[in-house]
Coordinates of C-alpha atoms and ligand atoms in Angstrom, one line a residue:
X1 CA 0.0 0.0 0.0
X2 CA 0.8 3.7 -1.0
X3 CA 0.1 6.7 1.1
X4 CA 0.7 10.0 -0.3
X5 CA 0.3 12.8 2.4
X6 CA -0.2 16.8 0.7
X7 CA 1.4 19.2 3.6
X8 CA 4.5 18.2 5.2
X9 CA 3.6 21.2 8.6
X10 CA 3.1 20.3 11.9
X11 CA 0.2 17.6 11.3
X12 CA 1.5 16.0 8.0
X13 CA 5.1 15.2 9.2
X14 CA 4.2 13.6 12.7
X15 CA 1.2 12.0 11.4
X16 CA 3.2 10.2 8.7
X17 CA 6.0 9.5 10.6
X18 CA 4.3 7.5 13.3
X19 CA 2.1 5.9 10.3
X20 CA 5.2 5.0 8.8
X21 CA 7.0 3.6 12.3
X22 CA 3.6 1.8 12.8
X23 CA 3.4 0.0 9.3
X24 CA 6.6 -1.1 8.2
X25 CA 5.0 -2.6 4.8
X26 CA 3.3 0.7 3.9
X27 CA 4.8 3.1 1.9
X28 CA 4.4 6.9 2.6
X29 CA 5.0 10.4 1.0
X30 CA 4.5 13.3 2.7
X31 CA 5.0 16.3 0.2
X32 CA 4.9 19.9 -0.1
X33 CA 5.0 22.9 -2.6
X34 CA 7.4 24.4 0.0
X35 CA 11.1 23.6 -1.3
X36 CA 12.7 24.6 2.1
X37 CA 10.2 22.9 4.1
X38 CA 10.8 19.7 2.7
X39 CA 14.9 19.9 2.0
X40 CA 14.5 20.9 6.6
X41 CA 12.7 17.3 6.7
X42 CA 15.2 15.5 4.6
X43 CA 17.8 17.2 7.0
X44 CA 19.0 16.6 10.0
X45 CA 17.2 19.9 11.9
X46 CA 13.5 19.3 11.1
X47 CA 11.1 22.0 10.3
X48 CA 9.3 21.7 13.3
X49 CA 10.8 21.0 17.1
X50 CA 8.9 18.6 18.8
X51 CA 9.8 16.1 21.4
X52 CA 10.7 12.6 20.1
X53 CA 10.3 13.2 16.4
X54 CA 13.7 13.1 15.4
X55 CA 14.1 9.6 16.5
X56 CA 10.8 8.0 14.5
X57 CA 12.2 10.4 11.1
X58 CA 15.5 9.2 11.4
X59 CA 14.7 5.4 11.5
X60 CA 11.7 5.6 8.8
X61 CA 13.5 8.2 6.3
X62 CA 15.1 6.0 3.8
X63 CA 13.1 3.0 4.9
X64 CA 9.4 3.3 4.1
X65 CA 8.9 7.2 4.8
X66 CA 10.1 10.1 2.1
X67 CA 10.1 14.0 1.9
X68 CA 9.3 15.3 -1.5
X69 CA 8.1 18.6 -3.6
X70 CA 7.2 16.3 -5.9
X71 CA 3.9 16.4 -5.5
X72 CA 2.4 15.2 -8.6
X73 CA 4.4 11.6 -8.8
X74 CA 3.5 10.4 -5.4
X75 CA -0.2 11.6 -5.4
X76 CA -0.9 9.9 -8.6
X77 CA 0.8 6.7 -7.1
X78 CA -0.8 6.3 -4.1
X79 CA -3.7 3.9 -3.0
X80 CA -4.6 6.8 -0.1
X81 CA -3.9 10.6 0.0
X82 CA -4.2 12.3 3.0
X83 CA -5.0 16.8 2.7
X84 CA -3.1 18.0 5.3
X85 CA -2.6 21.4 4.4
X86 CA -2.7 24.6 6.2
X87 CA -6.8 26.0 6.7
X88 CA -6.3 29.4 8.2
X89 CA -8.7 32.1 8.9
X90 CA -9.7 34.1 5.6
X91 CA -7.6 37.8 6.1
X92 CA -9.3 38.9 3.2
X93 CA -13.1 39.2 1.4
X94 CA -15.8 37.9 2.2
X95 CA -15.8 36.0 5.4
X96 CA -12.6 37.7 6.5
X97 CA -11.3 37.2 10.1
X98 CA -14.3 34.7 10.6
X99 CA -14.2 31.8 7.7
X100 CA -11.9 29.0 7.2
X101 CA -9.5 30.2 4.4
X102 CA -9.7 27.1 1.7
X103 CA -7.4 28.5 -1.0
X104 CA -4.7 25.6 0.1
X105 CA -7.3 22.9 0.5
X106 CA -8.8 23.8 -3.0
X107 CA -5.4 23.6 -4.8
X108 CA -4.7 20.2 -2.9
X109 CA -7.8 18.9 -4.0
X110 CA -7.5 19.7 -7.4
X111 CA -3.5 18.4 -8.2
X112 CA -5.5 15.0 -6.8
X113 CA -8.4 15.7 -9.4
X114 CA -5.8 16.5 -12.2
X115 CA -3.1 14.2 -11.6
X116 CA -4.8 10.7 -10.7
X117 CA -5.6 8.0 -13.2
X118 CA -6.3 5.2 -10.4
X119 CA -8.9 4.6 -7.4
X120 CA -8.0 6.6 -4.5
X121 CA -9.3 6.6 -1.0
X122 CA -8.9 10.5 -0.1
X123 CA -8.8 11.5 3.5
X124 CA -9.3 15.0 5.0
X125 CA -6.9 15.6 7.8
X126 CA -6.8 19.4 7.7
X127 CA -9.4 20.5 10.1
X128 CA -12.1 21.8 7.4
X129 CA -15.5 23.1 7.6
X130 CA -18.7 20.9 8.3
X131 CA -19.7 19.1 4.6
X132 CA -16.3 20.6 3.5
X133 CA -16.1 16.8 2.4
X134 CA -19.1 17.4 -0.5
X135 CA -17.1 20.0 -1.8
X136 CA -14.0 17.7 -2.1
X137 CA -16.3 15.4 -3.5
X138 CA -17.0 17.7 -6.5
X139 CA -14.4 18.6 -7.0
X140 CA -12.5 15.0 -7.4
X141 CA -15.4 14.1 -9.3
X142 CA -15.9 17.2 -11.9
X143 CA -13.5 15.7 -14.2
X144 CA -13.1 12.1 -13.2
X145 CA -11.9 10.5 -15.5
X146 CA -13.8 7.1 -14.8
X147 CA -12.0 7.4 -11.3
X148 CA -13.9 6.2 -8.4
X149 CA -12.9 8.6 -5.2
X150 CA -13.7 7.7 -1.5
X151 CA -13.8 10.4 1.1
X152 CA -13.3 9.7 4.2
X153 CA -13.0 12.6 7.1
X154 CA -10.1 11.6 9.7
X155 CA -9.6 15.1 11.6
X156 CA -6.3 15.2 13.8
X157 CA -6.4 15.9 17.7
X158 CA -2.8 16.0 18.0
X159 CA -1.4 18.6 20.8
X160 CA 2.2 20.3 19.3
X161 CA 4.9 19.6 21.9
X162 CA 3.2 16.0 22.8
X163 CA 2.3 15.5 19.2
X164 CA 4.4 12.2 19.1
X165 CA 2.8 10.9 22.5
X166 CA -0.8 11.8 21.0
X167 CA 0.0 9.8 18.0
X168 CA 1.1 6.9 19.4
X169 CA -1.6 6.3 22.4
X170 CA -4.4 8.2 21.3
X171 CA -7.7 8.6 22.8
X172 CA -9.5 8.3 19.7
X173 CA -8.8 7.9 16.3
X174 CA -11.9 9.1 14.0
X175 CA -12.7 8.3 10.6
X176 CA -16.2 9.3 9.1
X177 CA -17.2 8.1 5.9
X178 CA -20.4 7.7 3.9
X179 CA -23.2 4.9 4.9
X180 CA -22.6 3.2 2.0
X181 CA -20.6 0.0 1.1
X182 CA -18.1 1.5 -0.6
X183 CA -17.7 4.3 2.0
X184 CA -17.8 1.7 4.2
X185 CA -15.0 -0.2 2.8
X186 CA -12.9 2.7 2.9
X187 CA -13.1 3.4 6.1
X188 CA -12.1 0.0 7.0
X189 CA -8.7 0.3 4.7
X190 CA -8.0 3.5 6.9
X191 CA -9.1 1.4 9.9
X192 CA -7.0 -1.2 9.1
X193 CA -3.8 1.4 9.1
X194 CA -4.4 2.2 12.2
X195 CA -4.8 -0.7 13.8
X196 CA -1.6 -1.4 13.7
X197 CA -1.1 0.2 17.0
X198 CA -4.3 1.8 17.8
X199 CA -6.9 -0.5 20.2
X200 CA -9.5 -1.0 18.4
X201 CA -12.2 0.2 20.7
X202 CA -10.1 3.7 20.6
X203 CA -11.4 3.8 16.4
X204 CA -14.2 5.4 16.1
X205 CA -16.3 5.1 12.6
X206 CA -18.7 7.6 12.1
X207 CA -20.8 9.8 9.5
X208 CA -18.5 12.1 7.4
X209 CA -20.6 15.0 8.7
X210 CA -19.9 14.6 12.6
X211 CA -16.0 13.7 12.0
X212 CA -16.1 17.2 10.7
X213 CA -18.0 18.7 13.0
X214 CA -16.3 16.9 15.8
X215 CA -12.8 17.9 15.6
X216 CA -14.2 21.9 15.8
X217 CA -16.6 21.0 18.6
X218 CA -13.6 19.8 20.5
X219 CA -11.1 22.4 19.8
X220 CA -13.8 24.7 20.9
X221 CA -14.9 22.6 24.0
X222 CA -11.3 23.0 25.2
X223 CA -11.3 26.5 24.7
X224 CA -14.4 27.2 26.4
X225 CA -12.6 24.9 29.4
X226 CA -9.9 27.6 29.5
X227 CA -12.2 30.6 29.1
X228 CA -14.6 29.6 32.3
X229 CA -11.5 29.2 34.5
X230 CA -9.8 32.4 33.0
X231 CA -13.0 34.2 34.0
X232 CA -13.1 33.2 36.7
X233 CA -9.4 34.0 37.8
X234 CA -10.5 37.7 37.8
X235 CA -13.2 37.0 40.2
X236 CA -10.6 35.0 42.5
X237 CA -8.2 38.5 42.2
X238 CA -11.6 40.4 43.1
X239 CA -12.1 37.9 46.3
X240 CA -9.3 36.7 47.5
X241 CA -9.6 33.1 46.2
X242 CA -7.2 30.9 44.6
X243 CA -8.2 29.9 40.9
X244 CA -5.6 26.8 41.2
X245 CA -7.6 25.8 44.4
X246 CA -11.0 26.0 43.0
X247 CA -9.7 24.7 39.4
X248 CA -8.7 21.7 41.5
X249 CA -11.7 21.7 43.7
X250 CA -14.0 21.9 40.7
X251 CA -11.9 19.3 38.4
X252 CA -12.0 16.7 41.2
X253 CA -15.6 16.4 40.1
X254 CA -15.5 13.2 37.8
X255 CA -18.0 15.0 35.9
X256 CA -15.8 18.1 35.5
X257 CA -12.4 16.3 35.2
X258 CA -9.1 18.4 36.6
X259 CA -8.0 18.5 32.6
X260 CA -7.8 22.2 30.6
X261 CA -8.5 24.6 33.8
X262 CA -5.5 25.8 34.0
X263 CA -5.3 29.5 34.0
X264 CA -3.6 31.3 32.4
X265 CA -3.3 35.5 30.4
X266 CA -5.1 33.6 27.5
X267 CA -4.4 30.7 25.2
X268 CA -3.4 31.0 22.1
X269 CA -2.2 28.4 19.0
X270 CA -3.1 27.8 15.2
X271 CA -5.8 25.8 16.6
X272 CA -8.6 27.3 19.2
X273 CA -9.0 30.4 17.5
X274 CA -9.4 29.7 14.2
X275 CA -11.3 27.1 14.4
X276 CA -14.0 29.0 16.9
X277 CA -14.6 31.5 14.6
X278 CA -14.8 28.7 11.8
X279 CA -17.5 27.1 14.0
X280 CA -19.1 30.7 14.8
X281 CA -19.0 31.6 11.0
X282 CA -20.8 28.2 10.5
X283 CA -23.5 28.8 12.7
X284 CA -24.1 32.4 11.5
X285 CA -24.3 31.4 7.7
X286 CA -26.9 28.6 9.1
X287 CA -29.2 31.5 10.9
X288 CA -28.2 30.6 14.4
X289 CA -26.9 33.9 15.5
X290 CA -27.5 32.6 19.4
X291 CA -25.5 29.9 19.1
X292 CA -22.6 31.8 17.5
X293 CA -22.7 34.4 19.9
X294 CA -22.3 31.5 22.5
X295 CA -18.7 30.4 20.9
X296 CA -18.2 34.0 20.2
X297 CA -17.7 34.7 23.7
X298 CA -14.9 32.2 24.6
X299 CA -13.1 34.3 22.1
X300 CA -14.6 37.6 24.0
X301 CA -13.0 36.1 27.6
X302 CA -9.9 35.2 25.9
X303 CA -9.1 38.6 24.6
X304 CA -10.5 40.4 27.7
X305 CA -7.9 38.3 29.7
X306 CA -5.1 39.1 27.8
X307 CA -6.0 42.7 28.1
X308 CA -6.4 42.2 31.6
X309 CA -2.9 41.0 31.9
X310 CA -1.2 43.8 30.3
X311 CA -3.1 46.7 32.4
X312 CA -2.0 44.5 35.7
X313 CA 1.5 45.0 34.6
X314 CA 1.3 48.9 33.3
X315 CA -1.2 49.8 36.5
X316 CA 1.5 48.1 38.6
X317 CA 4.5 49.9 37.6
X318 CA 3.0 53.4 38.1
X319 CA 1.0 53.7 35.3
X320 CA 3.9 54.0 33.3
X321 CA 6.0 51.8 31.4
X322 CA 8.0 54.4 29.4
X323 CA 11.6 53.7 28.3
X324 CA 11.4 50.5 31.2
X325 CA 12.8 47.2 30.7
X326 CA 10.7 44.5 30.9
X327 CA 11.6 40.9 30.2
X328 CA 9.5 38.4 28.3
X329 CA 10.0 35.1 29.1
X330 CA 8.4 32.5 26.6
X331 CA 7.1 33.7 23.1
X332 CA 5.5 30.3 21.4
X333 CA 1.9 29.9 22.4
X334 CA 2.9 27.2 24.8
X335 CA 6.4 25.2 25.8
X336 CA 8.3 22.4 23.9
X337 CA 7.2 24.3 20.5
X338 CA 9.0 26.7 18.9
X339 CA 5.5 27.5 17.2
X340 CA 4.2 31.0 16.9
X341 CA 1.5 31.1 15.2
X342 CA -1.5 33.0 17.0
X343 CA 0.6 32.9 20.0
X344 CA -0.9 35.1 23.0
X345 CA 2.6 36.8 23.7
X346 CA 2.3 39.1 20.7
X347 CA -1.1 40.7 21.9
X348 CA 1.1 41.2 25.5
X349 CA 4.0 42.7 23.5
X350 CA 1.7 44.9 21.7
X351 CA 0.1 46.4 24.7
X352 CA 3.1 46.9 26.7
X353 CA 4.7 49.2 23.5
X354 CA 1.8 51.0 23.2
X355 CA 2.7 52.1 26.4
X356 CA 6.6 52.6 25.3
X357 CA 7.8 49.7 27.2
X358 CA 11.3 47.9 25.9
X359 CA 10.9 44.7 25.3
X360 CA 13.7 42.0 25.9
X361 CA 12.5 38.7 24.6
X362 CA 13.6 34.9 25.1
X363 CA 12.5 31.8 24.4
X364 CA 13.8 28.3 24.0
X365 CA 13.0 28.0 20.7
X366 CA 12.1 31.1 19.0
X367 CA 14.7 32.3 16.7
X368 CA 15.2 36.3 16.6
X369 CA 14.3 36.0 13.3
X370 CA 11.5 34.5 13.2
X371 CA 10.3 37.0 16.7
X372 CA 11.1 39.9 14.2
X373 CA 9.0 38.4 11.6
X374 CA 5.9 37.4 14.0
X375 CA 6.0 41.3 15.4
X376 CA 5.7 43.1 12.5
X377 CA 3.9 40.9 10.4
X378 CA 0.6 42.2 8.8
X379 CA -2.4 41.1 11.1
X380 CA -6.1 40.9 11.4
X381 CA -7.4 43.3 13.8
X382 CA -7.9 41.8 17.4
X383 CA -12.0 42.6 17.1
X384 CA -12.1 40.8 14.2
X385 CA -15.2 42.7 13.1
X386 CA -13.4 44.2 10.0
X387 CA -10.8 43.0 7.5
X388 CA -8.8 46.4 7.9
X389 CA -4.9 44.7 7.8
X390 CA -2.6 46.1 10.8
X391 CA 0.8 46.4 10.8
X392 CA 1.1 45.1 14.2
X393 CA 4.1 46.8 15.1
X394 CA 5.7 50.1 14.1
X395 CA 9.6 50.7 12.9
X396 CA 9.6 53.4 15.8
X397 CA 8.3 50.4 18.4
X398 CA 10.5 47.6 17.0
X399 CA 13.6 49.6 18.0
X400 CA 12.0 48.9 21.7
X401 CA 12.1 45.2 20.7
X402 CA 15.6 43.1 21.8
X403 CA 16.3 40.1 21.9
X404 CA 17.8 38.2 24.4
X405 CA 20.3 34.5 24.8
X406 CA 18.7 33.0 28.3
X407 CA 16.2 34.3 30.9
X408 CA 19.5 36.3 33.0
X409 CA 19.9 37.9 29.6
X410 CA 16.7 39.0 28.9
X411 CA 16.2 40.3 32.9
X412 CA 19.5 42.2 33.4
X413 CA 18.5 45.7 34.6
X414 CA 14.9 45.3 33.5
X415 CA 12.4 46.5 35.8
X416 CA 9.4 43.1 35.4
X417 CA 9.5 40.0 34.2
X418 CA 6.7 38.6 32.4
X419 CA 6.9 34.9 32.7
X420 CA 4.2 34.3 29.4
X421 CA 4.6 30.6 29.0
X422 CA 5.0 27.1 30.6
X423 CA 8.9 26.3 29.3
X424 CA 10.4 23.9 32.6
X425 CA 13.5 26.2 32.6
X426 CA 11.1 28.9 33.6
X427 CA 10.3 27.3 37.0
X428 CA 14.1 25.9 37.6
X429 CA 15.5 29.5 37.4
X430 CA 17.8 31.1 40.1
X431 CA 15.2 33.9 40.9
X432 CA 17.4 35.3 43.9
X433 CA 20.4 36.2 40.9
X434 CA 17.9 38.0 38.6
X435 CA 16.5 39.7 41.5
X436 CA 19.3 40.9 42.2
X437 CA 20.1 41.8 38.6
X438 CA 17.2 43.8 38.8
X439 CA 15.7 47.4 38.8
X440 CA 14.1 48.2 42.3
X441 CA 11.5 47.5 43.0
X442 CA 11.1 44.1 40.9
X443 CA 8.1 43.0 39.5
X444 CA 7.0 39.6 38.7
X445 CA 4.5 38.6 36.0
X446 CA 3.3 35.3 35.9
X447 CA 1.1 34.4 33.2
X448 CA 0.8 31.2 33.5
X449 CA 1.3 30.3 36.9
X450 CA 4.5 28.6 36.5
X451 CA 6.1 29.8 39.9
X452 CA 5.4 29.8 43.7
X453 CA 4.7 33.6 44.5
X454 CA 5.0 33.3 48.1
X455 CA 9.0 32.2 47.5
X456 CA 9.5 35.2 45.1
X457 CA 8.1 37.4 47.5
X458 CA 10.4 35.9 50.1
X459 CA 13.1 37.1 48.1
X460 CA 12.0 40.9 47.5
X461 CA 9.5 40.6 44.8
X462 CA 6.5 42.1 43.8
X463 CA 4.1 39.0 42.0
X464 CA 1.3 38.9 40.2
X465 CA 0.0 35.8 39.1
X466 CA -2.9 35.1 37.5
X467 CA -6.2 34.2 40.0
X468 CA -4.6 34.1 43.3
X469 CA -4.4 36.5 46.4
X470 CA -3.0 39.6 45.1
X471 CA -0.1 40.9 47.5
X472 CA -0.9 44.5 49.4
X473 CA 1.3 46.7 46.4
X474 CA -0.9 44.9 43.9
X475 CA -4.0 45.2 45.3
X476 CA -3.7 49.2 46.4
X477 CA -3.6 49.4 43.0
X478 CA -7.1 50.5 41.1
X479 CA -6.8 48.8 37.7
X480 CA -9.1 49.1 34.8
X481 CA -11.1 46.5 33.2
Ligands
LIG501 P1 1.2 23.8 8.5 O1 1.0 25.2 8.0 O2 2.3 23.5 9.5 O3 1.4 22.8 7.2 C1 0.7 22.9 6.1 C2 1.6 22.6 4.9 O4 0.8 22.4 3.7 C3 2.6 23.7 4.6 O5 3.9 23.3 4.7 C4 2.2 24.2 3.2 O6 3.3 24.5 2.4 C5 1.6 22.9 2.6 N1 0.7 23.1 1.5 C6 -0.3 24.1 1.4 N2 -0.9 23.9 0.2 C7 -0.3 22.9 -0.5 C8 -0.6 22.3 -1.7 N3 -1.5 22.7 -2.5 N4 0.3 21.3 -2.1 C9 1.2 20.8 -1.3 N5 1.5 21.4 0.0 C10 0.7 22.4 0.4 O7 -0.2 23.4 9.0 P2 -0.5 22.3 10.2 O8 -0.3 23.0 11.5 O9 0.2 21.1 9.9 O10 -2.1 22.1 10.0 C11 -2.6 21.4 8.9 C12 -4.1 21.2 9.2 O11 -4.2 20.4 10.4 C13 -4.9 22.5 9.5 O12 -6.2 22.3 8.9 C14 -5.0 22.5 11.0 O13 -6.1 23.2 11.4 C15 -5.1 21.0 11.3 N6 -4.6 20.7 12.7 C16 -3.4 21.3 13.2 C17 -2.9 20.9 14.4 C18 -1.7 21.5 15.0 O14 -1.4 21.2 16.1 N7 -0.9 22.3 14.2 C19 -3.6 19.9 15.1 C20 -4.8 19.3 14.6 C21 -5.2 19.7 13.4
LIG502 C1 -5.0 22.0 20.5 C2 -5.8 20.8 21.0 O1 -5.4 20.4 22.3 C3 -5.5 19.6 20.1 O2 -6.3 18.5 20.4 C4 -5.8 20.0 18.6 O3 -5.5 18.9 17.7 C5 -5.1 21.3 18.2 O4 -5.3 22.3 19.2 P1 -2.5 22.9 20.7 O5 -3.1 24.2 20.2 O6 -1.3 22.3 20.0 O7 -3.6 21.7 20.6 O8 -2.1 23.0 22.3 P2 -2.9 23.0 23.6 O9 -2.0 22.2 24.6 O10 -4.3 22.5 23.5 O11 -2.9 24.5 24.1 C6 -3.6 25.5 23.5 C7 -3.4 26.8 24.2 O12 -4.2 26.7 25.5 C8 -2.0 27.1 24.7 O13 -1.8 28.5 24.5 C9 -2.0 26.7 26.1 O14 -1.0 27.4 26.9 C10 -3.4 27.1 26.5 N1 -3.9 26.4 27.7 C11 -4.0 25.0 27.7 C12 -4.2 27.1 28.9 O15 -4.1 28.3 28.9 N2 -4.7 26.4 29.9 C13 -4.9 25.0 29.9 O16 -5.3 24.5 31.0 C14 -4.5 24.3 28.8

């Protein structure tokens, strides 16, 4: 058996990789119109950092598992072919800031259409648009050829910086197909894949429709986790209660589950946010304006958190951040990915150069270039309400923008630290030697509740961290939400 997987990102090149370790006597293809992309995977430093991987690439590559731009060879070739590509949100026209861009899905789906001449089973990875799978369908079929095309919906749950782990013990594994006996049969042949190493109880077969509609409803269900316990974080600063204590409280309810309440300034990733205002979009274009302003909302917390983070830290330091230091520790949307994409950090960066902060910047695995790029990139305006393009940062604010080597680096002579994601180096650092590195008096930011405030403050620190007691310097201070 052939596999030919389009979109060699983040989904495409684990996915395969673990297919490939899993099923020695199938034969898989991941390509990609991206020429560097694909010479990074064929390297020895992938495109992509994420725990593990190496080790599965290195002993598939060369085996039963290739790299290649050519796309048209190995589609036509292969008995399954798996659309992984890229579905942002649209940035322009109609349905911009709201509706899953298709652009890369449609081009996929058409090199299929135009280069096939066998039987193919085609399976949507990408995480597409409920009955995105008709439109695939039309499009395969329009000029067929006499081909007979099988879709089958097999969205990915994958987590980036665990991807490897998610693949190989999944939850679930979900394939939806068509309720007929050829659609049947398909799903079986993808079945069949993964049973190599998936229980079989954990393979869920269902209609094409819910797959689809499954994989957004989850993204979304996760979100809405992190959006009720971010919410309520800024009633625990209000009261005096600890979020951690009631997220644990609450979670310990088997009904609840402790999973996804941690708080946190606001999540961010290629995932949560796109795909709620795919599902919101959805809902609107089917007349349900109530329930899209339901989904709308987890969106509404999430912003009003981050915003909520950045006036802590301006309202804290006098109101003024002008010409001050501050450190950033952590830029990817989350630790063990050197991913960027929709990360939280920029909106936090944003707001503190507003205010004519100076940024110094570190994380693990976030080149300076690619920091320069993310910060002045063109973006869709936070309200997403129009499709007015930004130019997220000025040439007059990046001069405020530095990078830094380490965490000691990035906090020598700065006034705060705003610790803004979950990297283990961030909790193992020698916070008595950047304190005293420090402007006085030293603030301390935590965004994602990564360390102990009550040790900082033993030290000499003043902490905020999200949802828990506020100490007396903090709390004198009136802050606007
Ligand atoms: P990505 O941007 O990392 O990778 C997509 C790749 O597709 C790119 O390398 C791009 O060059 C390539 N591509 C685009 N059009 C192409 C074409 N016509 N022919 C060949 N190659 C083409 O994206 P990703 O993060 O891997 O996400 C892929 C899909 O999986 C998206 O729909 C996403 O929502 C979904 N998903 C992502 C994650 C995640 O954690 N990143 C998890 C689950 C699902
Ligand atoms: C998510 C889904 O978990 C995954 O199933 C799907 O396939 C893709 O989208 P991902 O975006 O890679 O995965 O990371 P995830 O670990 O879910 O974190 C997303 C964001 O939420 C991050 O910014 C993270 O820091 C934040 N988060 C997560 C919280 O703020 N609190 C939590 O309790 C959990």
């Amino acid at each position: 058996m052939k596999i030919c997987c389009i979109g060699a990102g983040y989904v495409g090149g684990p996915t395969m990789a673990v297919i490939a370790l899993k099923c020695p006597s199938v034969e898989v293809a991941v390509v990609d119109i991206s020429v560097k992309r694909i010479a990074a995977w064929n390297s020895n430093r992938l495109p992509i950092y994420e725990p593990g991987l190496y080790d599965i690439v290195a002993q598939c590559r060369g085996r039963n598992l290739s790299f290649s731009t050519d796309v048209e060879k190995h589609v036509s070739e292969a008995d399954i072919v798996f659309i992984s590509v890229n579905t942002p949100t649209k940035t322009f026209g109609l349905g911009a800031g709201k509706a899953a861009d298709l652009t890369y899905w449609e081009s996929a789906a058409r090199t299929i259409a135009d280069v096939s001449t066998s039987d193919k089973i085609v399976v949507e990875k990408s995480t597409v648009p409920v009955r995105t799978g008709e439109s695939l369908k039309k499009i395969l079929t329009h000029n067929s050829k006499g081909i007979n095309y099988q879709i089958l919906s097999n969205p990915e749950f994958l987590a980036e910086g665990t991807a490897v782990q998610d693949l190989l013990r999944p939850d679930r594994v979900l394939i939806g197909g068509l309720e007929t006996p050829e659609g049947k049969k398909a799903a079986q042949v993808l079945k069949d894949v993964y049973a190599h190493w998936v229980p079989e109880d954990r393979i869920i077969t269902i209609n094409l429709w819910s797959a689809e509609l499954s994989k957004l409803v989850a993204n979304a269900y996760l979100a809405q986790r992190i959006s009720s316990i971010n919410s309520i974080s800024a009633l625990c600063e209000a009261t005096g209660a600890d979020v951690s204590e009631v997220a644990r409280a609450v979670g310990k309810d088997s009904r609840v589950g402790p999973m996804y309440l941690n708080a946190s300034f606001g999540f961010g990733g290629s995932a949560f946010i796109k795909d709620i205002l795919s599902l919101v979009y959805i809902c609107k274009c089917n007349g349900l304006t109530d329930v899209a302003e339901y989904w709308k909302q987890v969106l509404k917390i999430n912003d009003f958190q981050k915003s909520r983070f950045v006036k802590r830290v301006i309202s804290s330091m006098f109101n003024t951040v002008v010409g001050k230091k501050i450190a950033v520790l952590g830029f990817a949307f989350k630790k063990d990915t050197g991913d960027t994409r929709d990360t939280p950090v920029i909106d936090v960066c944003k707001g503190l150069l507003d205010d004519k902060a100076t940024l110094s910047i570190y994380d693990p695995q976030v080149s300076e270039e690619q920091l320069i790029y993310d910060l002045t990139m063109q973006k869709l305006d936070w309200d997403r309400s129009s499709s007015n393009q930004l130019l997220i940062l000025s040439p007059t604010e990046m001069k405020q923008v530095h990078t830094a080597r380490n965490a000691y680096e990035a906090a020598e002579g700065a006034h705060g630290v705003c610790i803004l994601n979950d990297w283990d180096e961030f909790r193992e650092l020698d916070y008595r030697k950047i304190y005293e590195a420090m402007c006085k008096p030293a603030f301390i930011f935590d965004g994602r509740n990564v360390v102990d405030p009550e040790k900082l403050r033993a030290i000499g620190f003043i902490v905020y961290s999200i949802g828990k007691p506020l100490d007396a310097w903090v709390k004198s201070i009136a802050v606007a939400v």
